[in-house]
Short mmCIF file of C-alpha atoms in Angstrom, two decimals:
data_model
loop_
_atom_site.label_atom_id
_atom_site.label_comp_id
_atom_site.label_asym_id
_atom_site.label_seq_id
_atom_site.Cartn_x
_atom_site.Cartn_y
_atom_site.Cartn_z
CA MET A 240 233.09 -50.27 93.95
CA ASN A 241 235.46 -50.61 91.00
CA LYS A 242 237.12 -48.31 88.48
CA HIS A 243 233.95 -48.20 86.37
CA THR A 244 231.54 -47.37 89.19
CA PRO A 245 229.62 -44.25 88.11
CA GLU A 246 229.66 -41.04 90.10
CA ILE A 247 227.29 -39.18 87.80
CA THR A 248 223.72 -38.69 89.10
CA PRO A 249 220.58 -39.40 87.06
CA ASP A 250 219.85 -35.66 86.77
CA GLU A 251 223.42 -34.94 85.65
CA LYS A 252 223.20 -37.73 83.09
CA ALA A 253 219.92 -36.41 81.68
CA ASP A 254 221.42 -32.93 81.31
CA LEU A 255 224.57 -34.40 79.73
CA LEU A 256 222.57 -36.28 77.10
CA ASP A 257 220.52 -33.16 76.43
CA GLN A 258 223.69 -31.13 75.82
CA ALA A 259 224.96 -33.89 73.53
CA GLU A 260 221.71 -33.61 71.53
CA GLN A 261 222.32 -29.89 71.07
CA LEU A 262 225.87 -30.47 69.84
CA ALA A 263 224.63 -33.19 67.50
CA LYS A 264 222.17 -30.80 65.85
CA THR A 265 224.93 -28.34 64.98
CA TRP A 266 227.17 -31.15 63.71
CA ALA A 267 224.38 -32.50 61.50
CA ALA A 268 224.12 -29.10 59.83
CA ILE A 269 227.79 -29.04 58.77
CA GLY A 270 228.58 -32.74 58.29
CA GLN A 271 228.07 -32.87 54.53
CA GLU A 272 230.11 -29.71 54.01
CA CYS A 273 233.02 -31.02 56.10
CA ASP A 274 232.99 -34.29 54.19
CA ALA A 275 232.98 -32.53 50.81
CA GLU A 276 235.76 -30.14 51.85
CA ASN A 277 237.73 -32.85 53.68
CA ARG A 278 238.18 -30.67 56.74
CA PHE A 279 238.01 -30.92 60.50
CA PRO A 280 235.46 -28.31 61.69
CA THR A 281 237.49 -26.13 64.04
CA GLU A 282 234.32 -24.11 64.68
CA THR A 283 233.08 -27.03 66.80
CA VAL A 284 235.95 -26.81 69.31
CA GLU A 285 234.72 -23.96 71.51
CA PRO A 286 231.11 -25.19 71.79
CA TYR A 287 232.48 -28.63 72.74
CA LYS A 288 234.73 -27.09 75.38
CA GLN A 289 231.83 -25.13 76.85
CA SER A 290 229.60 -28.20 77.09
CA ALA A 291 229.47 -30.72 79.92
CA VAL A 292 230.54 -33.41 77.45
CA ILE A 293 234.23 -32.44 77.50
CA ALA A 294 234.76 -33.45 81.15
CA MET A 295 232.02 -36.04 81.54
CA ALA A 296 234.41 -38.92 82.30
CA VAL A 297 236.71 -36.91 84.58
CA PRO A 298 236.26 -38.02 88.22
CA LYS A 299 234.40 -35.56 90.43
CA ARG A 300 237.42 -35.00 92.65
CA TYR A 301 239.05 -33.24 89.69
CA GLY A 302 235.97 -31.25 88.70
CA GLY A 303 234.29 -33.60 86.20
CA LEU A 304 231.00 -35.49 86.20
CA GLY A 305 232.43 -38.94 86.90
CA ALA A 306 230.46 -40.54 84.07
CA ASP A 307 230.90 -44.29 83.63
CA ILE A 308 231.97 -45.98 80.41
CA HIS A 309 228.39 -46.94 79.50
CA THR A 310 227.20 -43.35 79.79
CA ALA A 311 230.14 -42.22 77.67
CA SER A 312 229.15 -44.68 74.93
CA GLN A 313 225.55 -43.42 75.05
CA VAL A 314 226.77 -39.86 74.58
CA ALA A 315 228.94 -40.98 71.64
CA ARG A 316 225.89 -42.60 70.06
CA VAL A 317 223.85 -39.40 70.38
CA LEU A 318 226.66 -37.30 68.90
CA ALA A 319 227.14 -39.69 65.97
CA LYS A 320 223.48 -39.38 65.02
CA GLY A 321 224.39 -35.76 64.33
CA ASP A 322 227.51 -36.55 62.35
CA PRO A 323 229.55 -39.73 62.86
CA SER A 324 232.79 -38.35 61.47
CA ILE A 325 232.85 -35.35 63.82
CA ALA A 326 231.75 -37.63 66.66
CA LEU A 327 234.62 -40.01 65.92
CA ALA A 328 237.07 -37.13 66.15
CA TYR A 329 235.92 -36.13 69.63
CA ASN A 330 235.70 -39.77 70.67
CA MET A 331 239.50 -39.65 70.67
CA HIS A 332 239.39 -37.15 73.52
CA GLN A 333 236.97 -39.22 75.57
CA ALA A 334 238.99 -42.40 75.07
CA MET A 335 242.13 -40.66 76.31
CA VAL A 336 240.36 -39.20 79.35
CA GLY A 337 238.95 -42.60 80.27
CA ILE A 338 242.28 -44.33 79.84
CA PHE A 339 244.24 -41.77 81.82
CA ARG A 340 241.74 -41.67 84.67
CA ASN A 341 242.19 -45.40 85.30
CA THR A 342 245.61 -46.61 84.17
CA PRO A 343 247.86 -47.70 87.04
CA ALA A 344 250.92 -46.90 84.91
CA LEU A 345 250.37 -43.17 85.41
CA ASP A 346 251.95 -41.24 88.27
CA GLU A 347 249.21 -39.68 90.39
CA ASP A 348 250.63 -36.17 89.96
CA VAL A 349 250.49 -36.57 86.17
CA ARG A 350 246.95 -37.97 86.37
CA ALA A 351 245.82 -34.99 88.47
CA TRP A 352 247.45 -32.59 86.00
CA ILE A 353 245.66 -34.15 83.00
CA MET A 354 242.25 -34.48 84.67
CA THR A 355 242.39 -30.94 86.04
CA ALA A 356 243.47 -29.57 82.65
CA VAL A 357 240.38 -31.15 81.06
CA ALA A 358 237.83 -30.27 83.75
CA ARG A 359 239.04 -26.87 84.93
CA GLU A 360 240.91 -25.51 81.90
CA ARG A 361 238.73 -27.23 79.25
CA LYS A 362 241.71 -28.78 77.48
CA ILE A 363 241.14 -31.33 74.70
CA LEU A 364 243.29 -34.45 74.36
CA CYS A 365 244.24 -36.47 71.31
CA GLY A 366 246.23 -39.69 71.23
CA PRO A 367 248.08 -40.64 68.04
CA PHE A 368 249.75 -44.02 68.62
CA SER A 369 249.80 -45.52 65.12
CA GLU A 370 252.75 -45.44 62.75
CA ALA A 371 253.06 -46.22 59.05
CA ARG A 372 255.04 -49.45 59.45
CA ALA A 373 252.63 -51.55 61.48
CA GLY A 374 249.90 -49.35 62.94
CA LEU A 375 249.14 -49.72 66.63
CA SER A 376 250.45 -53.29 66.81
CA GLY A 377 254.01 -52.30 65.88
CA LEU A 378 256.51 -51.21 68.51
CA ALA A 379 257.11 -47.48 68.24
CA ASP A 380 259.74 -46.29 65.76
CA THR A 381 259.28 -42.83 67.24
CA VAL A 382 262.12 -42.34 69.69
CA ALA A 383 262.64 -40.36 72.89
CA VAL A 384 266.34 -39.60 73.25
CA PRO A 385 267.49 -38.63 76.77
CA ASP A 386 268.33 -34.94 76.99
CA GLY A 387 269.29 -33.60 80.41
CA ASP A 388 266.38 -34.28 82.77
CA GLY A 389 263.99 -35.02 79.90
CA TRP A 390 263.89 -36.26 76.31
CA ARG A 391 263.79 -35.12 72.69
CA ILE A 392 261.12 -36.94 70.69
CA THR A 393 261.50 -37.63 66.97
CA GLY A 394 259.17 -39.53 64.67
CA LYS A 395 255.86 -39.52 62.80
CA LYS A 396 252.39 -40.52 63.95
CA ASN A 397 249.72 -41.50 61.45
CA TRP A 398 245.98 -41.23 62.11
CA SER A 399 246.39 -38.27 64.46
CA THR A 400 242.66 -37.85 64.94
CA LEU A 401 241.56 -34.53 66.49
CA VAL A 402 245.09 -33.11 66.32
CA LEU A 403 243.75 -29.88 64.82
CA GLY A 404 241.37 -29.40 67.76
CA SER A 405 243.50 -30.60 70.66
CA ASP A 406 245.50 -28.82 73.35
CA LEU A 407 247.42 -31.85 74.65
CA ILE A 408 248.84 -34.75 72.64
CA ALA A 409 249.47 -38.19 74.15
CA LEU A 410 251.79 -40.40 72.12
CA ASN A 411 254.09 -43.37 72.46
CA ALA A 412 257.83 -43.32 71.87
CA THR A 413 260.66 -45.73 72.62
CA VAL A 414 263.20 -44.41 75.12
CA THR A 415 266.68 -44.90 73.64
CA ASP A 416 270.13 -45.20 75.15
CA PRO A 417 271.85 -41.82 75.72
CA ASP A 418 273.52 -42.13 72.31
CA GLY A 419 270.14 -42.58 70.60
CA SER A 420 270.45 -46.31 69.94
CA LEU A 421 267.60 -48.78 70.40
CA PRO A 422 267.81 -52.25 71.97
CA ASP A 423 268.13 -55.13 69.51
CA ASP A 424 265.73 -57.41 71.39
CA PHE A 425 262.04 -56.67 70.77
CA ARG A 426 261.14 -57.53 74.37
CA GLU A 427 263.48 -54.86 75.70
CA HIS A 428 262.14 -52.51 73.02
CA ALA A 429 258.61 -53.06 74.37
CA LYS A 430 259.73 -52.38 77.94
CA ARG A 431 261.08 -49.01 76.86
CA GLU A 432 257.97 -47.95 74.95
CA ALA A 433 256.52 -45.10 76.99
CA VAL A 434 253.69 -42.58 76.88
CA PHE A 435 254.35 -38.85 76.79
CA ILE A 436 251.77 -36.06 77.09
CA ILE A 437 252.95 -32.89 75.37
CA PRO A 438 251.32 -29.52 74.58
CA ASN A 439 250.11 -29.08 71.01
CA ASP A 440 252.13 -25.88 70.70
CA SER A 441 255.43 -27.58 71.61
CA PRO A 442 258.55 -26.64 69.61
CA ASN A 443 259.56 -28.77 66.62
CA LEU A 444 256.06 -30.21 66.23
CA THR A 445 254.15 -29.87 62.96
CA VAL A 446 251.12 -31.40 61.25
CA ASP A 447 251.49 -32.82 57.75
CA HIS A 448 248.04 -32.60 56.12
CA THR A 449 247.90 -36.12 54.70
CA TRP A 450 244.29 -37.00 55.55
CA ASP A 451 242.41 -37.60 52.29
CA THR A 452 240.35 -40.75 52.66
CA MET A 453 237.23 -42.52 51.50
CA GLY A 454 235.30 -41.81 54.70
CA MET A 455 235.41 -40.20 58.15
CA ARG A 456 236.89 -37.18 56.41
CA ALA A 457 235.96 -34.65 59.11
CA THR A 458 238.17 -36.32 61.74
CA GLY A 459 241.26 -34.48 60.49
CA SER A 460 243.43 -37.53 61.18
CA HIS A 461 246.57 -36.05 59.68
CA THR A 462 250.20 -37.05 60.29
CA LEU A 463 251.96 -35.61 63.34
CA VAL A 464 255.65 -34.89 62.79
CA LEU A 465 258.07 -34.53 65.71
CA ASP A 466 261.65 -33.43 65.12
CA GLY A 467 263.40 -33.23 68.47
CA THR A 468 260.28 -32.10 70.34
CA PRO A 469 261.14 -31.59 74.02
CA ALA A 470 259.41 -33.55 76.78
CA THR A 471 260.00 -33.00 80.50
CA ARG A 472 259.72 -35.49 83.35
CA GLU A 473 256.28 -34.10 84.14
CA MET A 474 255.13 -35.17 80.67
CA TYR A 475 256.10 -38.82 81.16
CA GLY A 476 253.09 -41.16 81.33
CA GLY A 477 254.57 -44.58 82.09
CA ASN A 478 254.79 -47.79 80.09
CA PHE A 479 252.63 -47.86 76.97
CA ARG A 480 251.75 -51.54 76.53
CA GLN A 481 250.87 -52.18 80.18
CA GLY A 482 249.37 -48.73 80.68
CA LEU A 483 247.15 -47.47 77.89
CA ILE A 484 246.54 -50.84 76.25
CA GLY A 485 245.41 -52.16 79.63
CA GLU A 486 242.48 -49.69 79.55
CA ALA A 487 241.38 -50.53 76.01
CA GLU A 488 237.71 -50.70 76.96
CA TRP A 489 237.44 -46.92 76.74
CA ALA A 490 238.36 -47.05 73.06
CA ALA A 491 236.14 -50.07 72.35
CA MET A 492 233.02 -48.69 73.99
CA GLY A 493 233.53 -45.25 72.45
CA PHE A 494 233.90 -46.74 68.98
CA GLY A 495 230.82 -48.82 69.71
CA GLY A 496 228.74 -45.76 70.51
CA VAL A 497 229.90 -43.87 67.42
CA TYR A 498 229.24 -46.67 64.95
CA LEU A 499 225.92 -47.59 66.52
CA GLY A 500 224.91 -43.94 66.19
CA LEU A 501 225.98 -44.12 62.53
CA ALA A 502 223.77 -47.19 62.06
CA ASP A 503 220.87 -45.36 63.75
CA LYS A 504 221.26 -42.41 61.40
CA ALA A 505 221.45 -44.59 58.28
CA TYR A 506 218.43 -46.63 59.34
CA GLU A 507 216.30 -43.60 60.14
CA GLU A 508 217.25 -41.82 56.92
CA ALA A 509 216.43 -44.91 54.85
CA ARG A 510 213.17 -45.55 56.69
CA GLU A 511 211.87 -42.03 56.10
CA ILE A 512 212.79 -42.19 52.41
CA LEU A 513 211.06 -45.55 52.00
CA LYS A 514 207.93 -44.42 53.84
CA ALA A 515 207.48 -41.55 51.40
CA LYS A 516 208.69 -43.15 48.18
CA HIS A 517 206.29 -43.91 45.34
CA LEU A 518 207.32 -45.30 41.97
CA GLY A 519 204.28 -44.13 40.05
CA ALA A 520 202.95 -46.35 37.30
CA THR A 521 204.90 -49.59 36.78
CA MET A 522 204.19 -53.00 35.26
CA SER A 523 202.84 -53.95 38.68
CA GLY A 524 200.20 -51.24 38.92
CA GLN A 525 199.11 -47.65 38.53
CA ASP A 526 201.12 -46.46 41.55
CA THR A 527 203.64 -48.58 43.44
CA ASP A 528 203.99 -47.59 47.10
CA VAL A 529 207.46 -48.80 48.10
CA LYS A 530 206.56 -49.46 51.72
CA GLN A 531 204.00 -52.03 50.56
CA VAL A 532 206.70 -54.15 48.89
CA GLY A 533 207.35 -57.29 50.91
CA TYR A 534 211.11 -57.48 50.63
CA VAL A 535 211.38 -53.81 51.69
CA GLN A 536 209.46 -54.57 54.87
CA TYR A 537 211.61 -57.62 55.54
CA ALA A 538 214.91 -55.85 54.94
CA LEU A 539 213.94 -52.86 57.07
CA GLY A 540 212.95 -55.20 59.89
CA ARG A 541 216.27 -57.00 59.56
CA MET A 542 218.15 -53.69 59.81
CA ARG A 543 216.18 -52.72 62.92
CA THR A 544 216.92 -56.09 64.51
CA GLN A 545 220.66 -55.78 63.83
CA ILE A 546 220.69 -52.40 65.56
CA GLU A 547 218.74 -53.82 68.49
CA ILE A 548 221.25 -56.65 68.91
CA ALA A 549 224.22 -54.28 68.77
CA SER A 550 222.52 -51.94 71.23
CA ARG A 551 222.04 -54.77 73.70
CA VAL A 552 225.69 -55.77 73.33
CA ILE A 553 226.74 -52.24 74.33
CA ASP A 554 224.25 -52.12 77.20
CA ALA A 555 225.28 -55.53 78.53
CA THR A 556 228.98 -54.72 78.27
CA GLY A 557 228.45 -51.41 80.01
CA GLN A 558 226.71 -53.22 82.85
CA ILE A 559 229.56 -55.73 83.05
CA ALA A 560 231.90 -52.76 83.53
CA VAL A 561 229.75 -51.13 86.20
CA ASP A 562 229.31 -54.44 88.05
CA GLY A 563 233.04 -55.17 87.90
CA ARG A 564 232.49 -58.60 86.33
CA TYR A 565 235.35 -57.96 83.89
CA GLU A 566 237.66 -58.72 86.80
CA GLU A 567 236.68 -62.38 86.34
CA TRP A 568 238.27 -62.40 82.87
CA GLU A 569 241.84 -63.57 82.49
CA ALA A 570 244.26 -60.77 81.62
CA ALA A 571 245.01 -62.27 78.20
CA GLU A 572 241.35 -62.24 77.14
CA ARG A 573 240.31 -58.80 78.38
CA LYS A 574 241.11 -56.74 75.29
CA PRO A 575 239.32 -59.08 72.84
CA ARG A 576 236.34 -59.33 75.19
CA TRP A 577 236.06 -55.56 75.34
CA ASP A 578 236.67 -55.23 71.60
CA THR A 579 233.76 -57.55 70.85
CA VAL A 580 231.63 -54.40 71.29
CA LYS A 581 233.61 -52.61 68.59
CA VAL A 582 233.39 -55.54 66.19
CA VAL A 583 229.63 -56.03 66.65
CA THR A 584 228.80 -52.35 66.23
CA THR A 585 231.10 -51.66 63.29
CA GLU A 586 229.92 -54.75 61.44
CA THR A 587 226.34 -53.66 62.16
CA ALA A 588 227.04 -50.19 60.76
CA MET A 589 228.46 -51.67 57.57
CA SER A 590 225.56 -54.09 57.16
CA VAL A 591 222.88 -51.46 57.81
CA THR A 592 224.39 -48.90 55.43
CA ASP A 593 224.75 -51.59 52.77
CA GLU A 594 221.10 -52.59 53.12
CA ALA A 595 220.00 -48.94 53.15
CA PHE A 596 221.88 -48.44 49.88
CA ARG A 597 220.12 -51.39 48.28
CA LEU A 598 216.64 -50.39 49.43
CA VAL A 599 216.78 -46.69 48.58
CA GLY A 600 218.34 -47.38 45.20
CA GLY A 601 220.37 -45.37 42.73
CA SER A 602 219.76 -41.94 44.29
CA SER A 603 221.85 -42.96 47.31
CA TYR A 604 224.82 -43.59 45.01
CA ARG A 605 225.10 -39.90 44.16
CA ARG A 606 227.83 -37.87 45.82
CA GLY A 607 226.32 -35.74 48.59
CA HIS A 608 223.47 -38.10 49.46
CA VAL A 609 223.47 -38.74 53.20
CA LEU A 610 223.48 -42.52 52.70
CA GLU A 611 226.43 -42.32 50.31
CA ARG A 612 228.41 -40.51 53.03
CA LEU A 613 227.34 -42.87 55.81
CA TYR A 614 228.19 -45.88 53.64
CA ARG A 615 231.75 -44.58 53.26
CA ASP A 616 232.07 -43.60 56.91
CA ALA A 617 230.97 -47.03 58.10
CA ARG A 618 233.84 -48.72 56.22
CA ALA A 619 236.40 -47.20 58.59
CA GLY A 620 235.02 -49.26 61.45
CA TYR A 621 236.81 -52.53 60.99
CA LEU A 622 240.18 -50.78 60.72
CA HIS A 623 240.23 -49.71 64.38
CA SER A 624 242.25 -52.00 66.61
CA PHE A 625 241.45 -54.79 67.20
CA THR A 626 240.33 -55.09 63.59
CA THR A 627 237.61 -57.66 63.04
CA ASN A 628 240.13 -60.12 61.60
CA GLN A 629 242.59 -59.51 64.43
CA LEU A 630 239.90 -60.19 67.01
CA TYR A 631 238.86 -63.48 65.41
CA ASP A 632 242.48 -64.54 65.06
CA TYR A 633 243.40 -63.65 68.64
CA PHE A 634 240.34 -65.32 70.15
CA GLY A 635 241.03 -68.45 68.13
CA ARG A 636 244.63 -68.62 69.31
CA TYR A 637 243.54 -67.95 72.89
CA GLU A 638 241.01 -70.77 72.80
CA LEU A 639 243.66 -73.12 71.43
CA GLY A 640 246.04 -72.25 74.26
CA LEU A 641 248.51 -70.47 71.99
CA VAL A 642 248.39 -67.15 73.90
CA GLY A 643 247.82 -66.21 77.52
#
C-alpha cells in the first residue's frame, strides 16, 4: 500500500470513463465556439459537478471514488478528445484534489474540509500559483500580512485557470512580518511561502480578464487580483515548496492525459480527412487518391507510433505510481522523473499536430478548422512547469552532481 494505491473498483472505473465520454461529447460540440469567442464555458460547470468525474480522486473515506493517478490521466485523455482546452481547465481541479489528498504539509482537518467540500458539496478547486515576474519558479511576491488570528492577502496571480468555474481557490503567498516587510534572504523567503485555500466569493478578490492567447483559449486563465483578501487559520495549507511541489506528479500525469488526448484527436481528424480525400485529375493521373500516396502512409504511421510511445510512457508511469516504485527515486530527481510524462506527451502533441497540418494541407490553415485549433492548443504544452527546456537543464545538472 502507498499513497497511489487505487481504491476504485473495475466497475466504478468503467462507469467513470463512460461518464467522461458523455462530458467529452458535449465539450466537442462547443469547443470551436469557445475558442472563437475566447471564453470559458460556464455552462459546463453544473454537468461536471453532477458527474462522478469531479470527485474521482477523492479518497472513499471522504465520499469520493479513490481513483489512482493513472485512472485520472485516462479520464483526462478521454475528456481532451472532446475538447482539449476545456479539459485542460478542469485538469486544474483534478491536480489540486490529487495534491491535497496526499501532501503531508496539510493539516488533517484542512484536508478533510477540502476533500469533503469536493465530494459532498461538489465544490470545484483551482490553483493559481504563477506570477508575472518569474512564473511558478519565482518565490511569491503575493504577500499574506498577519491580521489578528489570520492574514490579509495582496497580490496578483497569472494563469488562473478555471477561476471562472471554481468555488475554492488555492494560492501561494509569502507570510510577512507584522509590519508587512519581507525577509531579505531568499531562503527565509522560501520558508515563509505558504498555501492558502480561500472561497472564490471572498471580499477584495476580483478577476482581471487578461486571457487572450494563441491557444487553449477556453481555459479562462485570467489574472486573479487580491487586495487585502482575508484568510483565516482554517484556510492555511502549510508550506508551498515542500507541500504542493512535493506532489507534482498529479500535475504531470494530468497534463500528460490532456495532451495525449489532444494528439489522439488531431490524429483521428487527419486520418479521416486523408482516407476520404481525392485530388481529382493531376499530372500523376486521372484521379489521385491521397491515401495511396507513399509519404502519406509513412507519415500517418509515424504519427500513430508517436502516440503509442507516449501512451506507453503514461501507462508505465502510472504503474510505477501504483507499485510505489517512485519511492526508490532520490528526492531531488522525483519532479523531473514525473515531469518526463508531461514532456513526452506535450512534445508528441506538437509533433502530431504539425504532421497533420502538413498532410491535410492548406485547408487546415484556415481559421475554424479543427486542426488549426489543435495546432495552436498543442503549443501551450511546453510552457507548463517543468518546461521541456527546464527539464533537460535540471536533469543535466542532476547527473553532473550540481543539484541534489
